[in-house]
Short mmCIF file of C-alpha atoms in Angstrom, two decimals:
data_model
loop_
_atom_site.label_atom_id
_atom_site.label_comp_id
_atom_site.label_asym_id
_atom_site.label_seq_id
_atom_site.Cartn_x
_atom_site.Cartn_y
_atom_site.Cartn_z
CA MET A 1 12.15 2.43 13.18
CA GLU A 2 12.34 -0.27 10.54
CA ASN A 3 13.12 0.16 6.84
CA LEU A 4 14.22 -2.00 3.93
CA GLU A 5 16.95 -0.69 1.65
CA LEU A 6 18.29 -2.38 -1.49
CA ILE A 7 22.07 -2.43 -1.84
CA THR A 8 22.40 -3.00 -5.58
CA ASN A 9 25.35 -4.07 -7.66
CA SER A 10 26.72 -1.05 -9.48
CA THR A 11 27.59 -2.13 -13.02
CA VAL A 12 26.98 -5.79 -13.90
CA ASP A 13 24.02 -7.38 -15.70
CA CYS A 14 24.23 -11.18 -15.72
CA GLU A 15 22.25 -14.38 -15.33
CA TYR A 16 23.03 -17.89 -14.14
CA GLU A 17 21.17 -21.16 -14.61
CA LEU A 18 20.84 -23.10 -11.37
CA SER A 19 21.95 -26.71 -11.15
CA ASN A 20 19.39 -29.48 -10.71
CA PHE A 21 20.95 -30.07 -7.28
CA ASP A 22 20.43 -26.43 -6.24
CA ILE A 23 16.81 -26.51 -7.39
CA THR A 24 16.02 -29.83 -5.68
CA VAL A 25 17.67 -28.90 -2.40
CA GLY A 26 16.72 -25.24 -2.39
CA LYS A 27 13.09 -24.88 -3.45
CA LEU A 28 11.51 -26.49 -0.39
CA SER A 29 14.10 -25.17 2.07
CA PRO A 30 13.28 -22.10 4.14
CA TYR A 31 15.05 -18.78 4.03
CA SER A 32 17.39 -19.60 6.86
CA GLY A 33 20.07 -17.92 8.90
CA MET A 34 21.47 -17.05 12.29
CA ILE A 35 21.50 -13.95 14.46
CA THR A 36 24.82 -13.03 16.03
CA TRP A 37 24.68 -10.73 19.04
CA TYR A 38 27.55 -8.37 19.85
CA GLN A 39 28.50 -6.19 22.78
CA ASN A 40 28.34 -2.50 21.74
CA ARG A 41 27.06 -0.81 18.58
CA ILE A 42 27.83 -1.88 15.02
CA ASP A 43 28.03 1.03 12.58
CA ALA A 44 25.21 0.78 10.01
CA PRO A 45 26.88 2.85 7.20
CA ARG A 46 30.05 0.80 7.54
CA LEU A 47 28.06 -2.45 7.36
CA LYS A 48 26.21 -1.21 4.26
CA LYS A 49 29.54 -0.41 2.62
CA ALA A 50 30.71 -3.96 3.31
CA CYS A 51 27.51 -5.31 1.69
CA GLN A 52 28.12 -3.03 -1.29
CA GLN A 53 31.64 -4.37 -1.79
CA ILE A 54 30.45 -7.98 -1.73
CA VAL A 55 27.48 -7.54 -4.08
CA ASP A 56 29.67 -5.62 -6.54
CA SER A 57 32.17 -8.47 -6.45
CA VAL A 58 29.56 -11.27 -6.62
CA PRO A 59 26.45 -9.79 -8.34
CA ILE A 60 24.54 -13.09 -8.19
CA LEU A 61 24.03 -12.51 -4.45
CA GLY A 62 21.84 -9.56 -5.36
CA GLY A 63 19.91 -11.36 -8.09
CA ARG A 64 16.33 -12.60 -8.36
CA LEU A 65 14.93 -16.07 -9.10
CA VAL A 66 13.19 -16.22 -12.48
CA LYS A 67 11.28 -19.17 -13.99
CA LYS A 68 9.79 -18.95 -17.48
CA LEU A 69 7.50 -21.55 -19.00
CA PHE A 70 9.41 -24.69 -20.06
CA SER A 71 12.68 -23.12 -18.92
CA PRO A 72 14.91 -23.88 -15.93
CA ILE A 73 15.17 -21.57 -12.94
CA LYS A 74 17.71 -18.80 -13.40
CA VAL A 75 19.20 -16.12 -11.20
CA VAL A 76 18.91 -12.80 -13.04
CA CYS A 77 20.99 -9.84 -11.86
CA GLN A 78 20.24 -6.32 -13.11
CA ALA A 79 22.67 -3.56 -12.21
CA LYS A 80 21.30 -0.72 -10.08
CA LYS A 81 17.94 -2.54 -9.81
CA HIS A 82 18.52 -5.85 -8.02
CA GLY A 83 20.42 -6.18 -4.78
CA ILE A 84 20.79 -7.39 -1.22
CA GLY A 85 18.01 -6.40 1.19
CA PHE A 86 19.32 -4.39 4.15
CA ILE A 87 17.00 -3.92 7.14
CA GLU A 88 17.93 -1.59 9.99
CA VAL A 89 16.02 -1.83 13.27
CA ASP A 90 16.68 0.74 16.00
CA LEU A 91 15.45 -0.84 19.22
CA GLY A 92 15.82 2.39 21.18
CA LYS A 93 15.43 1.66 24.90
CA GLN A 94 13.98 -1.81 24.33
CA GLU A 95 15.83 -4.33 26.48
CA ILE A 96 17.62 -7.21 24.76
CA ASN A 97 17.28 -10.44 26.72
CA LEU A 98 20.57 -12.33 26.53
CA ASP A 99 20.42 -13.98 29.95
CA ASN A 100 18.59 -17.09 28.82
CA LEU A 101 20.40 -18.36 25.73
CA LEU A 102 17.53 -20.66 24.79
CA GLU A 103 15.00 -17.83 24.67
CA ALA A 104 16.93 -14.94 23.07
CA LYS A 105 14.60 -12.77 20.97
CA THR A 106 15.13 -11.40 17.47
CA TYR A 107 12.83 -8.36 17.82
CA LEU A 108 11.64 -8.29 14.25
CA LYS A 109 8.24 -9.02 12.79
CA ASN A 110 8.07 -10.16 9.18
CA VAL A 111 6.54 -6.91 7.96
CA PHE A 112 8.76 -7.03 4.86
CA ASN A 113 7.18 -10.29 3.61
CA ILE A 114 10.47 -12.16 3.54
CA PRO A 115 9.54 -15.47 1.86
CA GLU A 116 9.17 -18.45 4.15
CA LYS A 117 10.51 -20.96 1.61
CA SER A 118 13.27 -20.30 -0.90
CA GLY A 119 11.02 -21.39 -3.77
CA ASP A 120 8.50 -18.70 -2.81
CA ALA A 121 10.91 -16.09 -4.19
CA ILE A 122 10.56 -17.38 -7.77
CA ASN A 123 9.19 -14.68 -10.11
CA THR A 124 8.96 -12.12 -7.30
CA ASP A 125 11.12 -9.14 -6.39
CA ALA A 126 12.29 -10.79 -3.16
CA PRO A 127 16.06 -10.48 -2.55
CA LEU A 128 18.02 -13.71 -2.20
CA ILE A 129 20.06 -12.26 0.68
CA TYR A 130 18.85 -10.16 3.63
CA VAL A 131 21.15 -8.48 6.13
CA ILE A 132 19.32 -7.32 9.27
CA LEU A 133 20.91 -5.04 11.85
CA ASN A 134 19.24 -4.74 15.26
CA TYR A 135 20.71 -2.41 17.87
CA ASN A 136 20.20 -0.39 21.01
CA GLN A 137 22.75 1.55 23.05
CA ASN A 138 24.48 -1.55 24.44
CA HIS A 139 24.06 -4.41 21.96
CA SER A 140 23.88 -5.13 18.24
CA GLY A 141 22.54 -8.15 16.41
CA ILE A 142 23.42 -9.07 12.82
CA THR A 143 21.15 -11.52 11.04
CA LEU A 144 22.04 -12.96 7.66
CA LEU A 145 19.09 -14.63 5.88
CA ILE A 146 19.75 -16.54 2.66
CA ASN A 147 17.84 -18.21 -0.13
CA HIS A 148 18.89 -21.86 -0.13
CA CYS A 149 18.82 -22.07 -3.94
CA ILE A 150 22.19 -20.30 -4.14
CA VAL A 151 23.76 -20.75 -0.70
CA ASP A 152 24.19 -23.75 1.63
CA GLY A 153 25.69 -24.04 5.10
CA GLY A 154 29.24 -23.91 3.80
CA THR A 155 28.79 -20.75 1.74
CA TYR A 156 26.55 -19.23 4.41
CA PHE A 157 29.33 -19.08 6.97
CA GLN A 158 31.83 -18.00 4.32
CA LEU A 159 29.52 -15.11 3.41
CA LEU A 160 29.17 -14.06 7.04
CA GLU A 161 32.94 -14.12 7.45
CA HIS A 162 33.54 -12.16 4.23
CA LEU A 163 31.02 -9.59 5.42
CA ALA A 164 32.80 -9.23 8.77
CA LYS A 165 36.22 -8.86 7.11
CA ALA A 166 34.92 -6.30 4.62
CA TYR A 167 33.45 -4.37 7.57
CA GLY A 168 36.90 -4.27 9.18
CA ASP A 169 38.97 -3.61 6.03
CA PRO A 170 37.69 -1.35 3.19
CA ASP A 171 40.10 -3.06 0.76
CA TYR A 172 39.39 -6.64 1.84
CA VAL A 173 37.25 -7.67 -1.15
CA SER A 174 39.57 -6.24 -3.82
CA LYS A 175 42.51 -8.04 -2.20
CA SER A 176 40.61 -11.35 -1.93
CA GLU A 177 38.89 -11.76 -5.28
CA PRO A 178 37.48 -14.03 -6.44
CA LEU A 179 35.44 -14.61 -3.31
CA TRP A 180 33.55 -17.48 -4.96
CA THR A 181 33.60 -19.64 -8.05
CA VAL A 182 30.21 -19.52 -9.79
CA ASN A 183 29.96 -22.74 -11.79
CA PHE A 184 26.83 -24.60 -10.82
CA ASN A 185 27.53 -27.43 -13.29
CA LYS A 186 30.22 -28.91 -11.05
CA ILE A 187 27.79 -30.28 -8.47
CA ASP A 188 25.55 -31.85 -11.14
CA ASP A 189 28.60 -33.40 -12.80
CA PHE A 190 29.58 -34.95 -9.47
CA ILE A 191 26.07 -36.21 -8.70
CA ASN A 192 25.64 -37.67 -12.21
CA ALA A 193 28.94 -39.51 -11.90
CA ARG A 194 27.79 -41.01 -8.59
CA LEU A 195 24.42 -41.99 -10.05
CA LYS A 196 26.21 -44.02 -12.73
CA GLU A 197 27.76 -46.07 -9.93
CA MET A 198 24.37 -46.96 -8.42
CA SER A 199 22.82 -50.39 -8.86
CA TRP A 200 19.72 -50.74 -11.03
CA ASN A 201 17.38 -51.14 -8.03
CA GLU A 202 18.83 -48.02 -6.37
CA LYS A 203 18.25 -46.08 -9.59
CA LEU A 204 14.68 -47.40 -9.73
CA LEU A 205 13.86 -46.46 -6.15
CA SER A 206 15.73 -43.17 -5.91
CA PRO A 207 13.26 -40.95 -7.86
CA THR A 208 10.34 -42.05 -5.66
CA SER A 209 12.16 -42.11 -2.33
CA PHE A 210 11.56 -38.47 -1.47
CA PHE A 211 7.77 -38.85 -1.86
CA ALA A 212 7.85 -42.01 0.24
CA TYR A 213 9.83 -40.05 2.82
CA ILE A 214 7.06 -37.41 2.98
CA LEU A 215 4.31 -40.01 3.18
CA ARG A 216 6.05 -41.79 6.03
CA PHE A 217 6.09 -38.66 8.17
CA LEU A 218 2.44 -37.97 7.49
CA PHE A 219 1.64 -41.12 9.44
CA VAL A 220 4.17 -40.79 12.24
CA ASN A 221 2.60 -41.08 15.70
CA LYS A 222 4.04 -37.85 17.08
CA SER A 223 2.71 -38.53 20.58
CA ASP A 224 5.57 -41.02 21.00
CA TRP A 225 8.24 -38.37 20.34
CA SER A 226 10.15 -35.90 22.47
CA TYR A 227 13.26 -33.78 22.22
CA ILE A 228 16.05 -32.29 24.29
CA ASN A 229 17.53 -28.80 24.20
CA CYS A 230 20.75 -28.29 26.09
CA ILE A 231 24.05 -26.42 26.08
CA LEU A 232 27.30 -28.35 25.81
CA THR A 233 30.51 -26.66 26.87
CA LYS A 234 33.91 -27.27 25.32
CA GLU A 235 34.73 -29.17 28.53
CA ASN A 236 31.70 -31.46 27.97
CA LEU A 237 32.85 -32.23 24.42
CA ASP A 238 36.41 -32.87 25.56
CA LEU A 239 35.09 -35.28 28.20
CA ILE A 240 32.98 -37.10 25.60
CA LYS A 241 36.03 -37.49 23.37
CA GLN A 242 38.18 -38.63 26.28
CA LYS A 243 35.63 -41.25 27.37
CA ILE A 244 35.37 -42.62 23.83
CA GLN A 245 39.14 -42.55 23.37
CA ASN A 246 39.66 -44.60 26.52
CA LEU A 247 37.68 -47.41 24.87
CA TYR A 248 40.03 -47.52 21.90
CA ASP A 249 43.61 -47.32 23.10
CA ASP A 250 44.91 -48.49 19.73
CA GLU A 251 42.87 -45.89 17.82
CA THR A 252 44.24 -42.37 17.56
CA VAL A 253 42.71 -40.70 14.50
CA TYR A 254 39.21 -39.48 15.11
CA SER A 255 37.57 -36.13 15.75
CA THR A 256 35.38 -34.65 18.45
CA ASN A 257 32.62 -34.86 15.85
CA ASP A 258 33.11 -38.65 15.54
CA ALA A 259 33.07 -39.05 19.33
CA LEU A 260 29.89 -36.98 19.65
CA PHE A 261 28.13 -39.10 17.02
CA GLU A 262 29.09 -42.24 18.88
CA PHE A 263 28.04 -40.73 22.22
CA LEU A 264 24.54 -40.05 20.83
CA SER A 265 24.15 -43.66 19.70
CA VAL A 266 22.17 -45.24 22.54
CA THR A 267 19.96 -47.78 20.75
CA PRO A 268 20.64 -50.13 17.82
CA ILE A 269 20.52 -48.47 14.40
CA LYS A 270 21.31 -49.89 10.98
CA ARG A 271 21.79 -46.54 9.22
CA PHE A 272 23.37 -43.27 10.24
CA ILE A 273 23.02 -40.12 8.16
CA PHE A 274 24.90 -36.84 8.18
CA PHE A 275 25.57 -33.80 6.02
CA ALA A 276 28.95 -33.62 4.29
CA ASN A 277 30.57 -30.51 2.83
CA LEU A 278 31.79 -31.75 -0.56
CA ARG A 279 34.12 -28.77 -0.94
CA SER A 280 36.65 -30.40 1.34
CA LYS A 281 36.44 -33.92 -0.14
CA LYS A 282 38.61 -33.54 -3.28
CA VAL A 283 35.79 -34.40 -5.67
CA GLY A 284 36.33 -31.52 -8.11
CA ILE A 285 34.33 -28.91 -6.17
CA PRO A 286 36.54 -25.99 -5.06
CA GLU A 287 36.63 -24.63 -1.51
CA ASN A 288 35.09 -21.32 -2.67
CA TYR A 289 32.26 -22.95 -4.65
CA LEU A 290 29.08 -20.83 -4.47
CA GLY A 291 25.89 -22.83 -4.28
CA ASN A 292 24.76 -26.06 -2.66
CA ALA A 293 27.52 -28.59 -2.06
CA GLU A 294 26.29 -29.97 1.27
CA ALA A 295 25.02 -33.47 0.58
CA ILE A 296 23.30 -36.12 2.66
CA VAL A 297 25.57 -39.11 3.20
CA SER A 298 24.55 -42.38 4.81
CA GLY A 299 26.46 -45.36 6.12
CA LEU A 300 25.84 -48.70 7.81
CA THR A 301 26.66 -49.71 11.35
CA GLN A 302 28.27 -53.09 11.91
CA PRO A 303 26.37 -56.17 13.17
CA GLU A 304 29.32 -57.22 15.35
CA ASN A 305 28.83 -53.98 17.30
CA ASP A 306 25.14 -54.80 17.87
CA TYR A 307 24.40 -51.97 15.42
CA MET A 308 25.70 -49.33 17.83
CA LEU A 309 27.39 -46.48 15.98
CA LYS A 310 31.18 -46.46 16.27
CA HIS A 311 33.52 -43.67 15.29
CA TYR A 312 35.37 -45.83 12.75
CA ASP A 313 32.03 -46.39 10.93
CA ILE A 314 31.77 -42.63 10.60
CA ARG A 315 35.38 -42.18 9.52
CA LYS A 316 35.07 -44.85 6.81
CA THR A 317 31.86 -43.29 5.51
CA ILE A 318 33.35 -39.79 5.41
CA ASN A 319 36.31 -41.10 3.42
CA GLU A 320 34.28 -43.16 0.96
CA LEU A 321 31.03 -41.10 0.71
CA PRO A 322 28.73 -44.05 -0.10
CA GLY A 323 24.97 -43.63 -0.46
CA ILE A 324 25.29 -39.94 -1.22
CA TYR A 325 22.21 -37.77 -1.82
CA THR A 326 19.51 -40.30 -1.05
CA PHE A 327 16.48 -40.36 1.21
CA LEU A 328 16.19 -44.14 1.11
CA PRO A 329 17.73 -44.76 4.56
CA VAL A 330 15.00 -42.89 6.46
CA LEU A 331 12.33 -45.17 5.09
CA ASN A 332 13.65 -47.65 7.64
CA SER A 333 12.88 -46.88 11.29
CA ASN A 334 16.39 -47.94 12.40
CA TYR A 335 18.35 -44.80 11.56
CA LEU A 336 19.89 -41.70 13.14
CA MET A 337 20.44 -38.39 11.34
CA ILE A 338 22.92 -35.82 12.69
CA ASN A 339 23.56 -32.30 11.38
CA ASN A 340 26.59 -30.66 12.97
CA LEU A 341 26.86 -27.05 11.86
CA SER A 342 29.73 -26.29 14.21
CA LYS A 343 32.12 -27.96 11.74
CA LEU A 344 31.30 -25.14 9.29
CA GLN A 345 30.47 -22.40 11.73
CA ASN A 346 32.57 -19.40 12.67
CA LEU A 347 31.95 -16.51 15.05
CA PRO A 348 33.21 -13.49 13.10
CA SER A 349 33.94 -10.19 14.85
CA PHE A 350 32.70 -6.95 13.33
CA GLY A 351 35.47 -4.55 14.21
CA GLU A 352 36.24 -4.63 17.93
CA ASN A 353 32.79 -5.89 18.87
CA LYS A 354 32.73 -8.95 21.09
CA VAL A 355 30.49 -11.88 20.13
CA ILE A 356 28.00 -12.70 22.88
CA LEU A 357 25.80 -15.29 21.22
CA GLN A 358 25.08 -16.86 17.85
CA LYS A 359 21.65 -18.44 17.45
CA PHE A 360 19.24 -19.64 14.78
CA PHE A 361 17.03 -16.82 13.60
CA GLU A 362 13.28 -17.17 14.04
CA PHE A 363 10.71 -14.47 13.43
CA ASP A 364 8.75 -13.83 16.60
CA ASP A 365 5.55 -14.27 14.62
CA ARG A 366 6.57 -17.58 13.04
CA PRO A 367 6.37 -20.31 15.69
CA LEU A 368 8.52 -23.42 15.25
CA ASP A 369 6.74 -26.75 15.54
CA ILE A 370 9.49 -29.32 15.86
CA PHE A 371 6.97 -32.16 15.76
CA SER A 372 5.63 -31.16 12.36
CA SER A 373 8.31 -33.36 10.76
CA ALA A 374 9.30 -35.86 13.42
CA CYS A 375 12.67 -37.30 12.48
CA LYS A 376 15.24 -39.19 14.55
CA GLY A 377 18.32 -37.05 14.82
CA ALA A 378 20.35 -34.27 16.32
CA LEU A 379 21.32 -30.71 15.47
CA ILE A 380 24.45 -29.10 16.88
CA TYR A 381 25.69 -25.55 16.41
CA ARG A 382 27.97 -23.08 18.18
CA LEU A 383 26.52 -20.45 20.53
CA THR A 384 29.79 -18.86 21.66
CA GLN A 385 33.47 -19.76 21.42
CA ASN A 386 33.07 -22.28 24.25
CA LYS A 387 29.39 -23.25 24.17
CA TYR A 388 27.38 -25.39 21.77
CA PHE A 389 23.65 -25.95 21.39
CA LEU A 390 22.37 -29.52 21.05
CA MET A 391 18.87 -30.49 20.01
CA TYR A 392 18.19 -34.22 20.03
CA PHE A 393 14.83 -35.61 18.94
CA ASN A 394 13.66 -39.20 18.87
CA LEU A 395 11.20 -41.60 20.49
CA LYS A 396 10.64 -40.83 24.18
CA ASN A 397 12.50 -43.83 25.57
CA VAL A 398 15.55 -43.07 23.42
CA VAL A 399 15.57 -39.39 24.39
CA SER A 400 15.52 -40.35 28.08
CA GLN A 401 18.65 -42.47 27.57
CA VAL A 402 20.47 -39.56 25.90
CA GLU A 403 19.35 -37.32 28.78
CA ASN A 404 20.93 -39.73 31.29
CA LYS A 405 24.22 -39.80 29.37
CA LEU A 406 24.29 -35.99 29.23
CA ARG A 407 23.73 -35.72 32.98
CA ASP A 408 26.52 -38.24 33.56
CA ILE A 409 29.03 -35.86 31.92
CA GLY A 410 27.84 -32.90 33.99
CA VAL A 411 25.24 -31.24 31.74
CA GLU A 412 22.72 -29.71 34.16
CA GLU A 413 20.44 -27.38 32.18
CA ILE A 414 18.44 -29.74 29.97
CA VAL A 415 15.08 -28.73 28.53
CA LEU A 416 12.91 -31.74 27.72
CA GLU A 417 9.84 -31.26 25.51
CA THR A 418 7.18 -33.82 24.64
CA SER A 419 4.38 -33.66 22.11
#
């Protein structure tokens, strides 16, 4: 049994104009999310009530994307008409495969025509947020799918946590308001201020860099690429940090994230690129900012280190945020891009239910072709409290070097894929 129900906001009509940053980042991004598996059943009526509390508190989450001729994209929210999409899937006696963490299934076909890209929802009746509950007698899975025009990685995990807390406490939302600040101008104000600091040649190249970025990947020889899937334990990460720390006895301030970046640097690179959550950088964007405030930041490695990435390069770049929101670095082949979601990610409990696994959501009928946009980099996210998923993709000879380093720290289950 599968059905789609709208959980509408009860009383508020409103509309919001998206920032240029939200539109640029969001339109081409997919509806994205994760599925979190739990031991035991999660109560559907109780979960719907939690959704109701949140959409009543933040009506924009139940809105629709609207674009009129010669007008900017807006989010329009109509009370008792627009809302969050809630999908309930009773799996009955169907077995849920949780033994192989790399092949866990989501058990949902896209029969509800959930848009593939966030921009596909413009001028349609597609919800911006979908909450999907899968369950059988022994397990439950909660999937949160979001439109990237109004939510980024930071707000995504906040939303999942708010939903879990509202599930556990009927008065949570009323005690916690406001859940988010809705002021999309703040990110544009920040970006515009940074653009004023750019040199004239950076300003000249910046508008065309994204198109050059696309063209470059159209001509990538994908037969030279491969990628690794593997699971890192907390012990593996601690060992990585310990090994790096032993090289720098006089250095004490750096994170596991810095050590992991340095560990993945196996060949000379001139640029490294990562995603920074601007909410925590004291740049005028509050912690509870709703919208996109995850920006691409790039930095340079040092020639005296033979262009190998060092943790103090990363720390300096995080503190100074140079080269923010630019695709220019990836026009050069000597780069490495790393997206570490585990810095944002939480594993919220719904009531007394135990988290078994958190994993990226993929429709069974929408295959993922990692080589369709070959890009040198890594993706890290949390599977459980003590396990992390690493995907590393690069040229074959580089991937083999990373594989050797992973085996040296005791990682045994490594899946290697080539084009």
